XYZ file of C-alpha atoms in Angstrom:
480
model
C -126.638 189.867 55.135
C -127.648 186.342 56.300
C -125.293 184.844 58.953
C -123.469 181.441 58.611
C -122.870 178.794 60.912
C -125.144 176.226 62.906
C -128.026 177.592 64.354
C -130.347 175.592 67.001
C -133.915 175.679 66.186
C -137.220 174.198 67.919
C -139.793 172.371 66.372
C -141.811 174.905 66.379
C -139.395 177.595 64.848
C -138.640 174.725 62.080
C -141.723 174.665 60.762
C -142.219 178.320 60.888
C -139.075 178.156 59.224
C -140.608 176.203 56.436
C -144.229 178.214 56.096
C -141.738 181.397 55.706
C -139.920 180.105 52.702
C -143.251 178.913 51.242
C -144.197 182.725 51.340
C -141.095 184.256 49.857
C -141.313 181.662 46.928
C -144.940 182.442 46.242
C -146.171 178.558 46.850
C -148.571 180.043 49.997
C -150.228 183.403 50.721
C -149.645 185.502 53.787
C -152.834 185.278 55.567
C -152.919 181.218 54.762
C -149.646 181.397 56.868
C -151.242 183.434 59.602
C -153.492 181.373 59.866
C -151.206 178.523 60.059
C -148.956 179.649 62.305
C -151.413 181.225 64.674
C -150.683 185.367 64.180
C -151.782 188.198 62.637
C -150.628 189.203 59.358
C -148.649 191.583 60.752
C -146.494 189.713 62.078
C -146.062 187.526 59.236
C -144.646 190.579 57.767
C -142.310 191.232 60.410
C -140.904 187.712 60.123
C -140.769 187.755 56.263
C -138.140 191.146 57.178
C -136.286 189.489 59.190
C -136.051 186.152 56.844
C -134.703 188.580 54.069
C -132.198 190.573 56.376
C -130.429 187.436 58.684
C -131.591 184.323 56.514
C -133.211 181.252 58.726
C -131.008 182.358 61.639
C -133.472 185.460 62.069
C -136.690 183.581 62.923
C -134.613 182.167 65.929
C -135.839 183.473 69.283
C -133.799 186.337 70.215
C -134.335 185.214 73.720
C -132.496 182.009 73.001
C -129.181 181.564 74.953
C -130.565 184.168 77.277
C -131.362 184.026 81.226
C -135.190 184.711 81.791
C -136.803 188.248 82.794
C -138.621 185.820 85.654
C -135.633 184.095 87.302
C -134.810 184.649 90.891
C -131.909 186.497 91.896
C -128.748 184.620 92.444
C -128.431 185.462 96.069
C -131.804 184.416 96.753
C -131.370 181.078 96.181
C -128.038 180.526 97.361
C -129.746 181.737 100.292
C -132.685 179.174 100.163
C -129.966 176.529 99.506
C -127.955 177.175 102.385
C -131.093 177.527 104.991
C -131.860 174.028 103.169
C -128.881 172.356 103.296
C -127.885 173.519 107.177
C -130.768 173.048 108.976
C -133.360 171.427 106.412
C -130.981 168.493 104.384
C -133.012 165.198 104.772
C -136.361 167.107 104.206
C -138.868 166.793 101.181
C -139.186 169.760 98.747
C -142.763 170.357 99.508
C -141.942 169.887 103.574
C -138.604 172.110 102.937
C -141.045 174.510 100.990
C -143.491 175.079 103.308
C -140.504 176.043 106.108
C -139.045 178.248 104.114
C -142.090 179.530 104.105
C -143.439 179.819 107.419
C -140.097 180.229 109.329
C -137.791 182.222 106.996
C -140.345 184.266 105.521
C -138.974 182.921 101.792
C -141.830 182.103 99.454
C -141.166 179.543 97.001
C -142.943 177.189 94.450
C -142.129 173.818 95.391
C -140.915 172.478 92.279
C -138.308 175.475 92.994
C -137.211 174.201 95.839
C -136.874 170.631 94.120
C -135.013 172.025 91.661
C -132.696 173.899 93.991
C -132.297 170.859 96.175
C -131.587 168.741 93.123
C -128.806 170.743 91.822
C -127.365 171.009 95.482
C -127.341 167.112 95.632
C -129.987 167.119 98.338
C -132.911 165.514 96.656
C -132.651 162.407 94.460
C -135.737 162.564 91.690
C -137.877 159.095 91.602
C -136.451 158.160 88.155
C -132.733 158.466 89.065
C -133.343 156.491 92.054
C -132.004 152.903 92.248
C -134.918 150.320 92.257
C -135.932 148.901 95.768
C -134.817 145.647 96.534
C -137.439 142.971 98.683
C -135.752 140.983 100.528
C -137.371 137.529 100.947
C -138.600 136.646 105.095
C -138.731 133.742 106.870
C -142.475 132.150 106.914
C -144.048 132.075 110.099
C -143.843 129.042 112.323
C -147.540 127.638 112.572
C -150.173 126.889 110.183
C -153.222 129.783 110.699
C -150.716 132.387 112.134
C -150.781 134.191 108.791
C -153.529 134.286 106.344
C -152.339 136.038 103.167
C -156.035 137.027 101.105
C -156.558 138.836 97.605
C -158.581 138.870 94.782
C -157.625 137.957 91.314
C -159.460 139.500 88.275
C -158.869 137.280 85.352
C -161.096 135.157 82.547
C -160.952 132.045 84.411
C -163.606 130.145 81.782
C -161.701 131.719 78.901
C -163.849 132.880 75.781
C -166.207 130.500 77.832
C -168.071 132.852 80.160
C -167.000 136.584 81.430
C -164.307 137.569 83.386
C -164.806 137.028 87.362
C -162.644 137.319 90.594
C -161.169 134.631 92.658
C -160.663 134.916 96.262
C -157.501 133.239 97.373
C -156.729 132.671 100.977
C -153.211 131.311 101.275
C -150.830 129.638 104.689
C -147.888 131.984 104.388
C -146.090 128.861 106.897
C -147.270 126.208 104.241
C -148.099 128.040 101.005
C -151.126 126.236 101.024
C -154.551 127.184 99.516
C -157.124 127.857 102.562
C -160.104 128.990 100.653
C -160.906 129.719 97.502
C -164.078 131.046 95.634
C -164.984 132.828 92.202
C -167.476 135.641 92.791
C -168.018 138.651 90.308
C -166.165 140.973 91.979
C -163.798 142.062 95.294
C -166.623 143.379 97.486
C -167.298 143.303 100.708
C -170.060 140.486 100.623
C -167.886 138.564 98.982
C -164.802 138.458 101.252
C -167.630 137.957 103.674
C -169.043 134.968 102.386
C -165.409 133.882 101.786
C -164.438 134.292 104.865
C -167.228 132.785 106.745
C -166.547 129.413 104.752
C -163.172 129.515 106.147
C -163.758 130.618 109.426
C -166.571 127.754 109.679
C -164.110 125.159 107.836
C -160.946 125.737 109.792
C -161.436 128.277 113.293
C -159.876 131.189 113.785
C -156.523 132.770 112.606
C -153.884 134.947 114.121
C -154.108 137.495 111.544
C -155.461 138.132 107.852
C -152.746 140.015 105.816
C -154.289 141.642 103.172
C -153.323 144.856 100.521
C -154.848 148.450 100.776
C -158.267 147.940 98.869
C -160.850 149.878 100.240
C -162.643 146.675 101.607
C -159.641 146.360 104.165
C -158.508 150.039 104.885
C -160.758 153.564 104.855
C -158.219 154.930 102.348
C -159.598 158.575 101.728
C -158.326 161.004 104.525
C -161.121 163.042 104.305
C -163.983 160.634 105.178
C -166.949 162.518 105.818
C -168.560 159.192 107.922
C -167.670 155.945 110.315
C -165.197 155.883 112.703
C -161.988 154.748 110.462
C -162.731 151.427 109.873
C -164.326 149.556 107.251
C -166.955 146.725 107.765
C -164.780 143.989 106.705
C -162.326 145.391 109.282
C -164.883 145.903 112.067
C -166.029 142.323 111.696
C -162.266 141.009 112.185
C -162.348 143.177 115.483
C -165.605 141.318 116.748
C -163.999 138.028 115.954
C -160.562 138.793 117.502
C -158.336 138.298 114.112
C -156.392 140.925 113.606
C -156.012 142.972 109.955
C -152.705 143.764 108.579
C -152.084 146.162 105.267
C -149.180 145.029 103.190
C -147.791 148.451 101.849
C -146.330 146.366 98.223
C -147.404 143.904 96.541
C -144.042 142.073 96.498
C -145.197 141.808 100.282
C -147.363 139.473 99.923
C -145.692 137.210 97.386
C -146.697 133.924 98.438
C -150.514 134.776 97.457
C -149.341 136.533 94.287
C -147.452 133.408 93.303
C -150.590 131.577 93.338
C -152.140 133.712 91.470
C -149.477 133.019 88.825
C -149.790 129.418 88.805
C -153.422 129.459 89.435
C -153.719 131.339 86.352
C -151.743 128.628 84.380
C -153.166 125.290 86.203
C -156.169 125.838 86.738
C -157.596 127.718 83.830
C -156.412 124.572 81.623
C -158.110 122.348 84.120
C -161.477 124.482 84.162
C -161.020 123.626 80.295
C -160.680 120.082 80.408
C -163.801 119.084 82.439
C -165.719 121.707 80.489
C -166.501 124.449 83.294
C -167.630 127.502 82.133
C -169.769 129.147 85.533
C -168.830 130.017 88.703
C -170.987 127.243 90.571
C -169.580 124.873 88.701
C -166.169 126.002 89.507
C -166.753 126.665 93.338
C -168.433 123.308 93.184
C -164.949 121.322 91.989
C -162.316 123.437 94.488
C -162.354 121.232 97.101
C -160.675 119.016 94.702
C -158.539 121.196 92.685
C -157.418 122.933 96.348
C -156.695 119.019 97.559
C -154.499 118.761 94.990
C -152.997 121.696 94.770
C -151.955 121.384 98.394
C -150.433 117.919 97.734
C -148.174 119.359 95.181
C -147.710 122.560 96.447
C -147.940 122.483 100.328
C -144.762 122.914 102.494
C -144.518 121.336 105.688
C -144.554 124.097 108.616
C -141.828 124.386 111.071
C -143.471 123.755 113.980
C -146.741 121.068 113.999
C -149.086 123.605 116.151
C -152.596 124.963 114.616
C -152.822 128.002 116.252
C -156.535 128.052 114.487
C -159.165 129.395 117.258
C -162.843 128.011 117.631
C -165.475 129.951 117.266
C -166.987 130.780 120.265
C -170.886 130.375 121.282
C -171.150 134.083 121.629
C -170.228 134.662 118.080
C -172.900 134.778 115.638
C -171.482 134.969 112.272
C -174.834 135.988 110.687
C -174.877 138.966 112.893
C -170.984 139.414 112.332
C -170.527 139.593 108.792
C -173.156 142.214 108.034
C -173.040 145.690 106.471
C -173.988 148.243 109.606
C -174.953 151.496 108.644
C -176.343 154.185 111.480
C -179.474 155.908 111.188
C -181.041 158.676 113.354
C -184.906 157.632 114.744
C -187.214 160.287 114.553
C -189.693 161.849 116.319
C -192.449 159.665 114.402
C -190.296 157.125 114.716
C -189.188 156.368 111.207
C -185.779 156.023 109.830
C -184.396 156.327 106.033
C -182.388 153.059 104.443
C -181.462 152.944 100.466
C -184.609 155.323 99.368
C -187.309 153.120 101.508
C -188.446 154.666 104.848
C -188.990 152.455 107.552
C -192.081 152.942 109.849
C -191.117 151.125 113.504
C -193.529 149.617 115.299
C -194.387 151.785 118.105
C -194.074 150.128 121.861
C -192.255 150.783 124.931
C -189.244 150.021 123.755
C -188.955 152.057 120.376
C -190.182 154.864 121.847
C -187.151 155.333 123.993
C -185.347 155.082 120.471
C -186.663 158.754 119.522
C -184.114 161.015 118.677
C -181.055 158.096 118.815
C -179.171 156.274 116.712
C -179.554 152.910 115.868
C -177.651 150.494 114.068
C -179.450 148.956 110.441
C -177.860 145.421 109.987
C -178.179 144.797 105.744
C -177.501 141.185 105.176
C -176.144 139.758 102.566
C -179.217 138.244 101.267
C -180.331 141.839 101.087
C -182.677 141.653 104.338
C -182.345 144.578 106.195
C -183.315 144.903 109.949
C -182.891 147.608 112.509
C -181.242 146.661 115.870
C -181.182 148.174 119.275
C -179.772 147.091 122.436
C -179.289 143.422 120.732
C -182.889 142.975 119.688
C -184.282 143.383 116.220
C -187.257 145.860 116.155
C -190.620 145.048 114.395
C -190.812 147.267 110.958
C -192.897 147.759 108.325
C -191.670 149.728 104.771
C -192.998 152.755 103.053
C -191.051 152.656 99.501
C -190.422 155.638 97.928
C -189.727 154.576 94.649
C -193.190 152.986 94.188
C -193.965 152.502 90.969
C -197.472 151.917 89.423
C -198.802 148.604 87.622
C -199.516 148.385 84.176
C -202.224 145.569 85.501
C -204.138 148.699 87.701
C -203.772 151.255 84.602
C -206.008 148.700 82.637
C -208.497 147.266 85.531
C -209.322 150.485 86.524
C -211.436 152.427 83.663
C -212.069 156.061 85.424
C -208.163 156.532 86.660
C -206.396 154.554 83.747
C -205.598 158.285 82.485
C -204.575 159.272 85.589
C -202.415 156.474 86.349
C -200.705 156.566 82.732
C -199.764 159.967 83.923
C -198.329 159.094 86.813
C -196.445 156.011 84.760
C -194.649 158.549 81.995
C -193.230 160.498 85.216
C -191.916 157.689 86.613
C -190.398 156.738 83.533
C -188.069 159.662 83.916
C -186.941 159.148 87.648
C -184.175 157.520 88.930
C -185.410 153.986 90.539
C -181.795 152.717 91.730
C -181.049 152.293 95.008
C -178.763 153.960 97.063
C -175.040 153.746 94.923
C -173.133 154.426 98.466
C -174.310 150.853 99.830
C -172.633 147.793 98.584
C -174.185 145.185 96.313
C -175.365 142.259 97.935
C -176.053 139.036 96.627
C -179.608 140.185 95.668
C -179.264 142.515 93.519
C -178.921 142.017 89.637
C -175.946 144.019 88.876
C -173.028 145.571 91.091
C -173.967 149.012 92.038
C -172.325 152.098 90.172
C -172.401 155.573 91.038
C -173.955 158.559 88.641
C -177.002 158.887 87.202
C -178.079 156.748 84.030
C -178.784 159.570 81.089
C -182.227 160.950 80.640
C -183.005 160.418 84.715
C -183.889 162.386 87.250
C -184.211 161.997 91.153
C -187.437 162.115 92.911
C -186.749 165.860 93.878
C -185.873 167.045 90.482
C -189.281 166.193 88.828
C -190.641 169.346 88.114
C -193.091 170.630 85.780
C -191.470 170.600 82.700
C -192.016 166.557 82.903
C -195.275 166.717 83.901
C -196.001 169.089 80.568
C -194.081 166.276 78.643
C -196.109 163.488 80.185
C -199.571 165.255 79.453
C -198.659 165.677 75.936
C -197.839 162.051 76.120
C -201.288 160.847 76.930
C -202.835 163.697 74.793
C -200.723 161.689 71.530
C -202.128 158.316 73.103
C -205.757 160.153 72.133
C -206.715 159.733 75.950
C -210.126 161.934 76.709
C -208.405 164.510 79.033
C -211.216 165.787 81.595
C -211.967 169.567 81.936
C -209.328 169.519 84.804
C -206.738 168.272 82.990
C -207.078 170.408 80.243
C -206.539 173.202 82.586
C -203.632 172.001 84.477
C -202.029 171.728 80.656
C -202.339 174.787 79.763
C -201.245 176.416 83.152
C -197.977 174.075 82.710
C -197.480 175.518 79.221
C -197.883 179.021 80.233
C -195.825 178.746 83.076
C -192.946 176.682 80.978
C -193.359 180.129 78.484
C -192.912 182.001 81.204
């Protein structure tokens, strides 16, 4: 006899629900509604008995309304909860977790202990949690005390060009605009070259405040390399200007306020006078900034520029350079972005053997290796040499040969290292993994060489009695 009465049913158990009434009225077959739902026939039978016995009321989970085989005892927890609540109250579930743990001997799943804590009125989940208030602070007193920087990704030139960056360096005593510079992208270079222009334009200030991008802070905790500090970071510690992390954006609102307006002004102005690259644009700040800072520009509280000089000892081409360490070795070569470098052996460089030296990369892209202040005399063996085209058709009894060597290069790798930064050389910004289709040097095998022979063998090249043989030792061995 069916029951009667409101019944609570899932999605899931509603449209069960409706496959089973297709069956009993004949508009679906019982294995189309296995299938449907997911079980075996048999089961389809068992629900279609208990459809016909307790109605739609019968395909409700028996478990419903029930506690769990799986829940912890009662005692357990009030147990956990008290431990928690005398000695543990204003810890985290995951720190409150782990003590349970490792002095009570009580093992729980953290998001148990959450729970637990939550109920007990210990823990207060994100969501429920009322929404921070920033309270404005007072500026600080004198211009160049406070540098706020950041980068702002936006389409500057409009349909006009691409998107770029601009690099905004703002007086948190007189909201005025510093520096500013469009360059493709927040790298390091970039807030090098940035900063340089400002450094050379107005000294030295206090302090650069800045957010957490990884150009300002080493943000992973398990960094395999350096010594905690990134290079834009290091070069502020040569130069005496010290590097603050805001931990919010709303921290820094005085730069992200420019970015608002700057996003409103000057776009419409870059419109106007019909600038659409990022020479152009760099070209007419000096005017848009002098303006700006006329409408824009608080006075400071107290008249000081506590700007610095640059001193004599403080070479900025030397300063605001990516430094990367690299062991000498016995032949007295080191290894830089795929190239080895072959130093010039003298008196001096062979003391190096077996140390570490410092290789300066500039951002130019020049790279020179530095010991005890000096440059050292070089000269480059490139791995990724590739071969001409123009020496594959001078050269008539190797042109085969060389071909050969061409189709196996074709399938190799021939970027750069993707862990150094892109300098103002390169083409393109540098991205890590692997293009499709490539290979590194060290995975070439001879499966590609068997591909490239049967290249040149379509190209109806003469192969020699040689290579002849190496092709069909490559096929064998590919059988094989």
């Amino acid at each position: 006899m069916a029951r009667t009465g409101v019944i609570t049913v899932s999605m899931q158990e509603l449209d069960r629900l409706k496959t089973i009434q297709a069956v009993v009225e004949g508009r679906l077959k019982s294995v189309a509604a296995a299938q449907r739902l997911n079980v075996t026939d048999r089961q389809i039978r068992r629900l279609l008995e208990r459809y016909r016995q307790h109605g739609p009321a019968g395909l409700v989970s028996r478990r419903y309304g029930r506690p769990s085989n799986n829940r912890l005892p009662a005692s357990r927890e009030a147990l956990a909860l008290t431990i928690i609540r005398e000695l543990y109250s204003d810890f985290g579930p995951t720190l409150a977790c782990e003590k349970l743990h490792e002095i009570h001997g009580l093992s729980f799943a953290k998001e148990t202990v959450r729970k637990l804590m939550i109920a007990g009125g210990l823990w207060t989940p994100r969501a429920q949690r009322p929404p921070k208030v920033y309270q404005p602070r007072n500026r600080r007193a004198c211009l160049g005390e406070l540098i706020q920087i950041d980068g702002s990704d936006h389409r500057w030139f409009e349909d006009r060009a691409p998107a770029c960056t601009a690099l905004v360096y703002v007086d948190d005593a007189t909201s005025r605009i510093m520096e500013m510079r469009f360059v493709p992208s927040e790298s390091t270079f970039s807030y090098f070259e940035a900063t340089r222009a400002y450094l050379e334009r107005h000294g030295k200030p206090v302090a650069f405040y800045s957010d957490k991008a990884a150009v300002f802070r080493v943000n992973s905790k398990a960094a395999a390399g350096g010594d905690g500090h990134t290079q834009f970071a290091r070069a502020l510690f040569e130069l005496n200007i010290e590097g603050i992390c805001a931990n919010s954006s709303q921290a820094k609102g005085r730069v992200e306020r420019t970015h608002l307006t700057l996003q409103d002004r000057l776009v419409k102005e870059l419109r106007l006078l019909g600038i659409s690259t990022m020479d152009a644009a760099n070209a007419f700040m000096p005017t848009f900034v002098a303006d700006y800072n006329a409408r824009f520009g608080k006075p400071p509280r107290n008249e000081h520029n506590v700007h610095r000089q640059l001193r004599a000892d403080e070479n900025l081409d030397l300063i605001f350079t990516w430094r990367e360490p690299r062991c000498v070795s016995k032949s007295l070569t080191l290894q830089y972005d795929k190239k080895l470098y072959l130093l010039t052996e003298t008196a001096e460089t062979r003391k190096l053997a077996s140390q570490y030296i410092d290789v300066y990369q500039y951002p130019d892209g020049r790279i020179e290796p530095r010991a005890n202040g000096a440059a050292l005399p070089y000269t480059i063996y490139d791995r990724l040499s590739e071969v001409d085209q123009g020496a594959i058709v001078d050269n008539k009894r190797l042109g085969h040969v060389l071909q050969l060597a061409q189709y196996v290069q074709e399938k190799r790798d021939n970027r750069r290292s993707q862990s150094l930064p892109s300098t103002v050389a390169d083409e393109a910004p540098r991205k890590r993994g692997r293009p499709p289709g490539k290979k590194s040097q060290r995975s070439l095998g001879q499966d590609d060489m068997l591909e490239a022979l049967l290249r040149l063998q379509k190209r109806s090249w003469p192969l020699d009695e040689a290579a002849q043989q190496d092709l069909s030792v490559l096929r064998s061995s590919s059988r094989g």
